[in-house]
CSV table of C-alpha atoms and ligand atoms in Angstrom, one decimal:
chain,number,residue,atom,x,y,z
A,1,UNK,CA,25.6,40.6,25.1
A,2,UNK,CA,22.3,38.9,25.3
A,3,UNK,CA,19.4,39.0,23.1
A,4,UNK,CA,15.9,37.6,23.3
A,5,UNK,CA,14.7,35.8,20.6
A,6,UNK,CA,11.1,34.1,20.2
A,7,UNK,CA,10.9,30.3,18.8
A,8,UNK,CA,8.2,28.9,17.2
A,9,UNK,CA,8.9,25.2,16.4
A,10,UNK,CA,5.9,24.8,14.9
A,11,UNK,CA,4.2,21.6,13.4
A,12,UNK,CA,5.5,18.1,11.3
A,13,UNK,CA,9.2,18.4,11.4
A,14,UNK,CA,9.3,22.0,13.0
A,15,UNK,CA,10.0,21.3,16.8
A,16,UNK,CA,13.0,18.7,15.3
A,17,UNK,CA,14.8,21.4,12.8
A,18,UNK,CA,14.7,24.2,15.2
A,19,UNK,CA,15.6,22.4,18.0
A,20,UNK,CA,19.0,21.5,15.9
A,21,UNK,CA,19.1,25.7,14.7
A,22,UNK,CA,18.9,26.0,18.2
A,23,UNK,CA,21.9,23.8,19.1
A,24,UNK,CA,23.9,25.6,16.2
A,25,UNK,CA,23.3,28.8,17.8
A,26,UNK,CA,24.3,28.5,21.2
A,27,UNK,CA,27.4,26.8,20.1
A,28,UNK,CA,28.0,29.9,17.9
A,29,UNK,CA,26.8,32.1,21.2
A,30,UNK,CA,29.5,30.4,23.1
A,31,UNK,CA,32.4,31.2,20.5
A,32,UNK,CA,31.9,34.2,20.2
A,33,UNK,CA,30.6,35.5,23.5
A,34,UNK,CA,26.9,36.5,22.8
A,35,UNK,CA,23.6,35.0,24.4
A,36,UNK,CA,20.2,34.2,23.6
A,37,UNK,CA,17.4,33.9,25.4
A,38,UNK,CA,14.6,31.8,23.9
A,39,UNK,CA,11.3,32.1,24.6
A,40,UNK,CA,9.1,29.4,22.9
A,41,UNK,CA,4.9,29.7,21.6
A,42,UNK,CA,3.0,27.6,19.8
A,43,UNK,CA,1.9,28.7,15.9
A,44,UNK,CA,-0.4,26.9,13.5
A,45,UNK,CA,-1.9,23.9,14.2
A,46,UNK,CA,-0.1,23.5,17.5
A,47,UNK,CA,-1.9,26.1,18.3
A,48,UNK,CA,-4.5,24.7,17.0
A,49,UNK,CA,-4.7,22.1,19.1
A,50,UNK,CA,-4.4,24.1,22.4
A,51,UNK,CA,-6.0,27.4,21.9
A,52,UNK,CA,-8.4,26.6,18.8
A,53,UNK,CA,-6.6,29.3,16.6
A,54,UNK,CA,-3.7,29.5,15.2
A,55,UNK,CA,-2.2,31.9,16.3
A,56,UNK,CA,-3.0,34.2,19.5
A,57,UNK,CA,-3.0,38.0,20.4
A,58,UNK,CA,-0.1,36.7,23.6
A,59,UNK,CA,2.3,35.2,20.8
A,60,UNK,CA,2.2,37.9,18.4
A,61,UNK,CA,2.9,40.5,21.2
A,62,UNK,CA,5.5,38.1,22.5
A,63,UNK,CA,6.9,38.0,19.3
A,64,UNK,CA,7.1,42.0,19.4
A,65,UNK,CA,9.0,42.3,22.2
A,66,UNK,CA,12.1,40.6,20.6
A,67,UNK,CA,14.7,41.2,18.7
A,68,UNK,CA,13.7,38.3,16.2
A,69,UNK,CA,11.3,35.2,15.6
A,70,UNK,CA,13.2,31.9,14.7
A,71,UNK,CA,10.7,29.4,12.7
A,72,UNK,CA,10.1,26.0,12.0
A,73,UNK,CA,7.5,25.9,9.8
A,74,UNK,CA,3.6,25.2,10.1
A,75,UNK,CA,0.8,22.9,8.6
A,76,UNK,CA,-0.1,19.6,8.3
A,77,UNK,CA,-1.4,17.0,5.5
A,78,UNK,CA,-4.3,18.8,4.2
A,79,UNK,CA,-6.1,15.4,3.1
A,80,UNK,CA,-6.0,14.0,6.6
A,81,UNK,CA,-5.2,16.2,9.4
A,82,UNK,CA,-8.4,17.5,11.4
A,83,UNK,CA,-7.0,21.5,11.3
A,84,UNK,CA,-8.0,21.4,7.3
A,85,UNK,CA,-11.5,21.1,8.4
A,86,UNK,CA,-11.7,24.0,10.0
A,87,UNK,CA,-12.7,28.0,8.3
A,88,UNK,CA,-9.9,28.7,6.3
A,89,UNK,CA,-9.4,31.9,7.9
A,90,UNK,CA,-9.0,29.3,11.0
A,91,UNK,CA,-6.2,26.9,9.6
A,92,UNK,CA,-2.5,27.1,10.2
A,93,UNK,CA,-1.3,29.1,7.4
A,94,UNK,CA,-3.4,31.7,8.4
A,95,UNK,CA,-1.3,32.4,11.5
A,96,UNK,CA,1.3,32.3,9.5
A,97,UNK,CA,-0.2,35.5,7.2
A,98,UNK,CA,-1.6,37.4,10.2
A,99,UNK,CA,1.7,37.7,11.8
A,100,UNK,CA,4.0,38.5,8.7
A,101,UNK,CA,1.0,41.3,8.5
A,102,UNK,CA,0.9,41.8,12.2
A,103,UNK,CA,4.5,42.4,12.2
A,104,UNK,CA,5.1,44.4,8.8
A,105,UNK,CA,6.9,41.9,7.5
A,106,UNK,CA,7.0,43.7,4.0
A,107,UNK,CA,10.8,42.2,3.0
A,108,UNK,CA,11.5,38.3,2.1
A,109,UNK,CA,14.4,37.3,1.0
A,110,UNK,CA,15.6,34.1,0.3
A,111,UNK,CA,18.9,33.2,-1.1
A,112,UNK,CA,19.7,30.3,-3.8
A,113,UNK,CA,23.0,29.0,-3.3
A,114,UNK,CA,24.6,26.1,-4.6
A,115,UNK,CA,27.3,24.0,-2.8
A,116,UNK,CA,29.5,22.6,-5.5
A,117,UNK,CA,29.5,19.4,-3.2
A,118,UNK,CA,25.4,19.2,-4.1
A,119,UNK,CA,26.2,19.6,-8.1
A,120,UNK,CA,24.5,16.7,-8.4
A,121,UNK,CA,21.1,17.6,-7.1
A,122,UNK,CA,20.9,20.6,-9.4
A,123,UNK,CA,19.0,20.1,-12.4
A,124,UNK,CA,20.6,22.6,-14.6
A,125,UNK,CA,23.4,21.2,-17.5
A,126,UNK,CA,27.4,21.5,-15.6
A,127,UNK,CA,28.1,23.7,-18.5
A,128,UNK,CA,25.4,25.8,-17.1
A,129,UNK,CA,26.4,25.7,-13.4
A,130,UNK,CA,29.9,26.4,-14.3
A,131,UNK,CA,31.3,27.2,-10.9
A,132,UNK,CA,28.0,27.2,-9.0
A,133,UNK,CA,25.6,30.5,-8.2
A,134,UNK,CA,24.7,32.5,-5.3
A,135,UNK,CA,21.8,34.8,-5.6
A,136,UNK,CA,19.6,36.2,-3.0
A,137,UNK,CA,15.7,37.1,-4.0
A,138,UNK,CA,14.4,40.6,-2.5
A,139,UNK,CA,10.7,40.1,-2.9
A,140,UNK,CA,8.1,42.6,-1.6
A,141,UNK,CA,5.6,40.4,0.4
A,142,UNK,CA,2.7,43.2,2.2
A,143,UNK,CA,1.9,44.8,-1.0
A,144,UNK,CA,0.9,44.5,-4.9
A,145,UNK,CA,-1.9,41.8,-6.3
A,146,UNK,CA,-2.0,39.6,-3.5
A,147,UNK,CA,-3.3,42.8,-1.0
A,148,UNK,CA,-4.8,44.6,-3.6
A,149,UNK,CA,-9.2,44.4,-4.0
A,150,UNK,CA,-10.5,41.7,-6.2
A,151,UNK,CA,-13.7,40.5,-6.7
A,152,UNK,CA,-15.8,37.9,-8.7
A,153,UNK,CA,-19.6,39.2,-10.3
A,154,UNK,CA,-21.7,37.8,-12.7
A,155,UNK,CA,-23.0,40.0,-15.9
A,156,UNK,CA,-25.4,38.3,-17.7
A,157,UNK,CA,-24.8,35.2,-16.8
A,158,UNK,CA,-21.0,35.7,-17.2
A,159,UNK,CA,-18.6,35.3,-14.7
A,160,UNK,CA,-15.7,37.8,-14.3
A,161,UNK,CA,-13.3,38.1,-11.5
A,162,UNK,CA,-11.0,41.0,-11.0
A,163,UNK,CA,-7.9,41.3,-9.0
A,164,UNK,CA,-6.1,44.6,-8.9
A,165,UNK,CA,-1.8,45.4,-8.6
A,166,UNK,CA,-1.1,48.6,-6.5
A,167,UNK,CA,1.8,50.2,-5.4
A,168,UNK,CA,2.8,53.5,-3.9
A,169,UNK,CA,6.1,55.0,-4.3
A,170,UNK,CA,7.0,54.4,-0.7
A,171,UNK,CA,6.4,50.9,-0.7
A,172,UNK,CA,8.7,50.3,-3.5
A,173,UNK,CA,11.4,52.7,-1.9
A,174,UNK,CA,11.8,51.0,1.6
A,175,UNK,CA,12.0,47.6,-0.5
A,176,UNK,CA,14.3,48.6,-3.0
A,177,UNK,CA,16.5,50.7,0.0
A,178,UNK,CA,16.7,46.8,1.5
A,179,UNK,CA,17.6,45.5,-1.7
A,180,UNK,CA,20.8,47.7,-2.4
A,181,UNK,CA,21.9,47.2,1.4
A,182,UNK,CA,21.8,43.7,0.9
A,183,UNK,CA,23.8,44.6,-2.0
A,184,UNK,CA,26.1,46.2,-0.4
A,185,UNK,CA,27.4,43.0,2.0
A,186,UNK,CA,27.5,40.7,-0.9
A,187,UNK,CA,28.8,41.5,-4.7
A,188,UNK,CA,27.3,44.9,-5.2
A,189,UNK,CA,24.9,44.0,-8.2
A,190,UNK,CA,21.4,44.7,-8.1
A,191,UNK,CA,19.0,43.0,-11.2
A,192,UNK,CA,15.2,45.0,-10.2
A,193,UNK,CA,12.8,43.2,-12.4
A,194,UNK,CA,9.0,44.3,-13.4
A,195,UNK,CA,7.7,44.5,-16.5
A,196,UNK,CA,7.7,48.3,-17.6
A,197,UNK,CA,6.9,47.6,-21.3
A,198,UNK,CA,3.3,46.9,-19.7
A,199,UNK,CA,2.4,47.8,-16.3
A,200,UNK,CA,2.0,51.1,-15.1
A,201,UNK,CA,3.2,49.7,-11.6
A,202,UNK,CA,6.5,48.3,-12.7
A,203,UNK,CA,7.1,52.1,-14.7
A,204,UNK,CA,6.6,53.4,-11.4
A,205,UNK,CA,8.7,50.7,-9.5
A,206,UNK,CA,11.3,51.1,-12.5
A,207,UNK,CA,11.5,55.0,-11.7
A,208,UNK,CA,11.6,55.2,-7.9
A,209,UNK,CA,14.2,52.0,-8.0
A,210,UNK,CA,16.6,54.0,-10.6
A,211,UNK,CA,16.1,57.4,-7.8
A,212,UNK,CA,17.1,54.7,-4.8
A,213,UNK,CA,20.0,53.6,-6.8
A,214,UNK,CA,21.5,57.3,-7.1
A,215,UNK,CA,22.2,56.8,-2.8
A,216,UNK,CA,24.3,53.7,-4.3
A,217,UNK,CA,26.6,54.9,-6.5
A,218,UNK,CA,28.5,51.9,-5.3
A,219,UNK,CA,26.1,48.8,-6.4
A,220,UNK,CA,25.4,48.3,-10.3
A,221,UNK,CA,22.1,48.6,-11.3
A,222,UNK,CA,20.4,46.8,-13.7
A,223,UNK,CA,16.8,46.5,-14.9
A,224,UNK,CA,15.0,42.7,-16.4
A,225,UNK,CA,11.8,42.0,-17.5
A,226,UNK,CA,10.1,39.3,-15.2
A,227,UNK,CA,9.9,37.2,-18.4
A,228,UNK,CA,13.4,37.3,-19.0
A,229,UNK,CA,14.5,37.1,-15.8
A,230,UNK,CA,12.8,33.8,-15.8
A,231,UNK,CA,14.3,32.4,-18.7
A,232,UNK,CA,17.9,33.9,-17.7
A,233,UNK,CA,17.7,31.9,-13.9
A,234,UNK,CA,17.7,28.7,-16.2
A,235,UNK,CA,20.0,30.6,-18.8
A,236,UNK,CA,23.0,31.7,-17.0
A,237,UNK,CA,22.3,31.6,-13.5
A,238,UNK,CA,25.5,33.3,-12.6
A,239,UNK,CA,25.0,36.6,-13.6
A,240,UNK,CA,22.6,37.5,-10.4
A,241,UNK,CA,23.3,38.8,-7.6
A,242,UNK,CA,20.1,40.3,-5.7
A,243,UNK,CA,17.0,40.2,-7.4
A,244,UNK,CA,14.7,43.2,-6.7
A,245,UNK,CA,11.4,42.6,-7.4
A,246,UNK,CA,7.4,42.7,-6.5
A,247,UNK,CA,5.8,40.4,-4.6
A,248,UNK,CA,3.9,38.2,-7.4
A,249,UNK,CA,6.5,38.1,-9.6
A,250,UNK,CA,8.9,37.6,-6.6
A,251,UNK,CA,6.6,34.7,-5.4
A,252,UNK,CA,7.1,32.7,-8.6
A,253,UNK,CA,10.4,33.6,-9.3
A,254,UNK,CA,11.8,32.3,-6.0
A,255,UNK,CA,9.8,29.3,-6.6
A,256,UNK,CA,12.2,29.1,-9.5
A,257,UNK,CA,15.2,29.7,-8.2
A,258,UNK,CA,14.8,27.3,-5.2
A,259,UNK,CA,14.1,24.5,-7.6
A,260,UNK,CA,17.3,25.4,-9.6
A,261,UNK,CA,19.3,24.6,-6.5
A,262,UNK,CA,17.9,20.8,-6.6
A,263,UNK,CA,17.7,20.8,-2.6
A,264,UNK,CA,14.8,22.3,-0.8
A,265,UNK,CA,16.1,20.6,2.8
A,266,UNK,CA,19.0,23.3,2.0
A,267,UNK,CA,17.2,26.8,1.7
A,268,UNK,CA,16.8,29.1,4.4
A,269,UNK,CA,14.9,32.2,4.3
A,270,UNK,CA,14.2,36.0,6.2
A,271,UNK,CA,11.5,38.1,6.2
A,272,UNK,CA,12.0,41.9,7.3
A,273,UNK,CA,10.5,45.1,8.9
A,274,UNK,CA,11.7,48.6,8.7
A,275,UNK,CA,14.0,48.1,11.7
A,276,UNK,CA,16.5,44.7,12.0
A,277,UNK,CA,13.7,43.0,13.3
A,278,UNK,CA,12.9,39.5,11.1
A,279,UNK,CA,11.6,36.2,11.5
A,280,UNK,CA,13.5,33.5,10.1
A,281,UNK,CA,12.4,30.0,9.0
A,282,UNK,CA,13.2,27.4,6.3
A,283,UNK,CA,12.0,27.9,2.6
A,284,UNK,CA,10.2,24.5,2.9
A,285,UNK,CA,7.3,23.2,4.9
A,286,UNK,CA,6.3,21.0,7.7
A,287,UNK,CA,7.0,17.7,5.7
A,288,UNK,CA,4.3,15.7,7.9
A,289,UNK,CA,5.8,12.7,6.0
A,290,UNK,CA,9.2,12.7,7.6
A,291,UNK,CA,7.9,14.3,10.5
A,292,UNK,CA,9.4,12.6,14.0
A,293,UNK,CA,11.7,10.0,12.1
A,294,UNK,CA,15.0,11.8,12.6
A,295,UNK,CA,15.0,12.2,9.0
A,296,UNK,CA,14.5,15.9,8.4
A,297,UNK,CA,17.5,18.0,7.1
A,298,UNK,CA,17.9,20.6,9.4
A,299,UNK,CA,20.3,22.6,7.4
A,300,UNK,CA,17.8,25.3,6.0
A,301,UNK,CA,16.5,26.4,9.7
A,302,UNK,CA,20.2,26.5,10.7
A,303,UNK,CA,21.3,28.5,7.7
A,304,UNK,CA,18.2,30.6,8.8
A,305,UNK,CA,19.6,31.1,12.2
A,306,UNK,CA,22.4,32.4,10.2
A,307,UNK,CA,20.8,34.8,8.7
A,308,UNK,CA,19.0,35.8,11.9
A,309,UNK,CA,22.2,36.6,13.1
A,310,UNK,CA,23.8,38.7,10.0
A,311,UNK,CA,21.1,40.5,9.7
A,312,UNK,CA,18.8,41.3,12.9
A,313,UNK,CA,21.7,41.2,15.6
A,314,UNK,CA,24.4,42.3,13.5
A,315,UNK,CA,26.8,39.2,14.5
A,316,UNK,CA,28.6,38.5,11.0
A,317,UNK,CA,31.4,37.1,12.2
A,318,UNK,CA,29.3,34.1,13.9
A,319,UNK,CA,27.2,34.0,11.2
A,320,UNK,CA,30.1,33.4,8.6
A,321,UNK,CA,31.2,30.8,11.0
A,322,UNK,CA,27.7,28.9,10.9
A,323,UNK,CA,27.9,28.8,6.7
A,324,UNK,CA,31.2,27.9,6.7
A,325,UNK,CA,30.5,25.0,9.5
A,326,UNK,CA,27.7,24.0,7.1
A,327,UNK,CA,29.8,24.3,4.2
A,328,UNK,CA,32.5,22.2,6.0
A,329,UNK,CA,30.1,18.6,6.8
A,330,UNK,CA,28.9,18.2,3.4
A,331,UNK,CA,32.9,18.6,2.2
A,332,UNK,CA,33.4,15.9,4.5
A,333,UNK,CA,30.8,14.2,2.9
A,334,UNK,CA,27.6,14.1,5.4
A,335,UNK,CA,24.0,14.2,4.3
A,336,UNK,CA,20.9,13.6,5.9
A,337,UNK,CA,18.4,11.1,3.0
A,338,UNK,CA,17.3,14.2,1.0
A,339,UNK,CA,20.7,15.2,-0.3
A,340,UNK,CA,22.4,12.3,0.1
A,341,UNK,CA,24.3,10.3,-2.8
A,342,UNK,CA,26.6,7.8,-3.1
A,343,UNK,CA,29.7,7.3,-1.2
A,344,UNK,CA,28.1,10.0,1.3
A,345,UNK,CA,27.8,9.5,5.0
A,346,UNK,CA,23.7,9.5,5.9
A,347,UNK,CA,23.8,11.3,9.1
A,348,UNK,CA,19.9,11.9,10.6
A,349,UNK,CA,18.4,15.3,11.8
A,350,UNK,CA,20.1,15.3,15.4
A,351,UNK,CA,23.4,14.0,14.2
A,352,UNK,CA,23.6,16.5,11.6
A,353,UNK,CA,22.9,19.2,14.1
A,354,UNK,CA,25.6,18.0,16.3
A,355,UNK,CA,28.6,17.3,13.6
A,356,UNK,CA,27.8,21.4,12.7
A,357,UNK,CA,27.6,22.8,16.3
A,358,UNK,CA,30.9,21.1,16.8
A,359,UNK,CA,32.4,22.6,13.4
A,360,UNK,CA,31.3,26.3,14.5
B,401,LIG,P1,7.1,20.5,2.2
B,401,LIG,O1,8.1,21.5,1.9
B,401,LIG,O2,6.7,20.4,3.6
B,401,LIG,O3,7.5,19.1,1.6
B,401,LIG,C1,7.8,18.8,0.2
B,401,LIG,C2,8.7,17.6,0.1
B,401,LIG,O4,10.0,17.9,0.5
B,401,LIG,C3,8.3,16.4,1.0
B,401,LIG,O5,8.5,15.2,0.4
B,401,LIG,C4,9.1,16.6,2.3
B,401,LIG,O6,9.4,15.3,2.9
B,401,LIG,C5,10.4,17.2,1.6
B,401,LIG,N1,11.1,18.0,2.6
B,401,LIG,C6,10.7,19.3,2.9
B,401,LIG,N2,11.6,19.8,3.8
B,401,LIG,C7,12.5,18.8,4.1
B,401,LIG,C8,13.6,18.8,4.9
B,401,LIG,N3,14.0,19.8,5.7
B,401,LIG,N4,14.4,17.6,4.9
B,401,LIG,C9,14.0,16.6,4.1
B,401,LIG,N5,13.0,16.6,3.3
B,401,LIG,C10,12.2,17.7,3.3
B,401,LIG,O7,5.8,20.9,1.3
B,401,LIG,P2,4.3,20.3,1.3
B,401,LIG,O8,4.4,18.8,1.5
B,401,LIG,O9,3.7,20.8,0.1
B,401,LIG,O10,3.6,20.9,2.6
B,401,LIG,C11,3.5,20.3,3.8
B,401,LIG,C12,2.9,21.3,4.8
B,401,LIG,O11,3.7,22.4,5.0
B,401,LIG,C13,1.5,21.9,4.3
B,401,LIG,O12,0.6,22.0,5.4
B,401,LIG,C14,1.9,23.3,3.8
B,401,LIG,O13,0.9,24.2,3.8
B,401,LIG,C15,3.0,23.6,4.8
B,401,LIG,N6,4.0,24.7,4.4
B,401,LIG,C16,4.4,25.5,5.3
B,401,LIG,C17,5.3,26.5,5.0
B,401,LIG,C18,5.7,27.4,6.1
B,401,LIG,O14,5.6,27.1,7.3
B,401,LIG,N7,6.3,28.6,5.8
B,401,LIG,C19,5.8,26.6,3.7
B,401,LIG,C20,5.4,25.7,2.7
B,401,LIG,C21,4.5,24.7,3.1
């Protein structure tokens, strides 16, 4: 079966990470009888560079017409690189924006996981880790403060500025219907968080999430306020499963989460549309430091690809066998710099690519 997937390596060490997700995948394609067919644009500032925006009308209908987008990731060194001169509205992370918007991208997920062979990295007490955590964030990302009208006035000589949280029922249903699917393939525990005792928004997302959960009789529900839930990921970090939740307090929450792990080279992420459509793409950025020295771990775009293949294209099976080839090189002790400890192998961006492709 073949299916036609749109690549946008991007900028600093984009082009190097996918090109390794890439490897990954058609090893995986090969084992278990499935083809992609690639199509590669250009996104942020190697757009940029070429067209003089960062992203263009052909790439986003491009990116349509497939079954998903696979993502480096975009943006250069703000203090030096020439694209940070431009509009804002003409940088790179703007294309990155106008296509999550173009494509109603209005579902991000992005899973914490840690490896027990990466104990070390996490920052957390061992009594704390125990045997390790696995929790995937649902965060809303089209919707709430960061979409809804704000301005800044002046009244007598004082300056206010106003930004306003909106959301209607059917925004938080189709988020919160995502949320117990996910669910569903993993331990069956949903944790929604808002903050209910305040906003009128979270009331309403508590009510419509508690009327999604009734199709679920299946997945436990339960509800956290945000400012628990924050304390709790440093807490007991065990007890999540998904996290539901809006797309500010999901924004800073994830933020949280990701740190806990203690290895950013390691976290993958999705965003989502009503249909299987995605586009998948590591949780960290373009690292213009690192960029072009073979040092880049490639394992969050590959775990990406993973994803890209559990949850747009329905392959599980090759999927699990891309986490468990992942899983399998660091048990065997191979790191690229970021992770790496002592006693470890230090294997660079293409060698770490290769030593998984050839576990898959
Ligand atoms: P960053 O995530 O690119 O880098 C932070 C630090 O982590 C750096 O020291 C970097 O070398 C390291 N690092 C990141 N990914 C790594 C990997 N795979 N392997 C090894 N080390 C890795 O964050 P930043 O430096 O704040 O941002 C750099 C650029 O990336 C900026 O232009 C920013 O806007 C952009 N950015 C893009 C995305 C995206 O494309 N979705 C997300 C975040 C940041």
């Amino acid at each position: 079966m073949g299916y036609k997937i749109t690549v946008i390596p991007g900028d600093g060490i984009g082009p190097e990470i996918v090109r390794e997700a890439v490897k990954v995948l058609d090893a995986a394609g090969e084992k278990y009888g499935f083809r992609l067919d690639y199509t590669e644009v250009l996104m942020g500032g190697a757009s940029i560079d070429v067209h003089g925006v960062p992203l263009t009308d052909e790439v986003i209908a491009q990116a349509k017409a497939s079954d998903a987008v696979l993502m480096g990731s975009i943006g250069g060194d703000a203090a030096t690189s020439p694209w940070y001169q431009l509009e804002p509205s003409k940088r790179p992370e703007a294309g990155l924006l106008k296509i999550r918007k173009e494509l109603n991208l209005f579902a991000n997920l992005r899973p914490a996981y840690l490896y027990s062979e990466l104990k070390a990295a996490c920052p957390l007490r061992s009594d704390i880790i125990g045997g390790g955590f696995d929790m995937m964030i649902m965060r809303e990302l089209t919707g709430g403060l960061y979409f809804g009208e704000r301005c800044t006035t002046e009244e007598n000589g004082v300056r206010k500025a106003k930004d306003t949280l909106t959301y209607d029922e059917n925004e938080i249903r189709r988020i919160a219907k995502r949320g117990f699917d996910i669910a569903r393939k993993r331990r069956k525990k949903v944790t929604s968080v808002d903050k209910a005792n305040v906003l009128d928004s979270s009331r309403l997302w508590r009510a419509v999430v508690e009327d999604v959960a009734k199709d679920y009789p299946d997945v436990e529900l339960e509800h956290m306020l945000v400012d628990n839930c924050a304390m709790q990921l440093v807490r007991d970090p065990k007890q999540f499963d998904v996290i539901l939740t809006e797309n500010m307090f999901g924004d800073i929450l994830s933020d949280e989460a990701s740190m806990v792990t203690g290895s950013i080279g390691m976290l993958s992420s999705a965003s989502l549309n009503e249909t299987k459509f995605g586009l998948y793409e590591p949780s960290h950025g373009s690292a213009p430091d690192i960029a072009g020295k073979d040092l880049a771990n490639p394992i969050a775009t590959i775990l990406s690809a993973a994803m890209m293949l559990r949850f747009s294209l329905d392959l599980d099976k090759a999927a699990d066998a891309i986490e468990a080839a992942v899983k399998q090189v660091l048990t065997e002790g191979y790191r690229t710099g970021d992770i790496y400890s002592e006693g470890c192998k230090k294997v660079g961006t293409v060698e770490m690519g290769s030593l998984i492709a050839e576990r898959v």
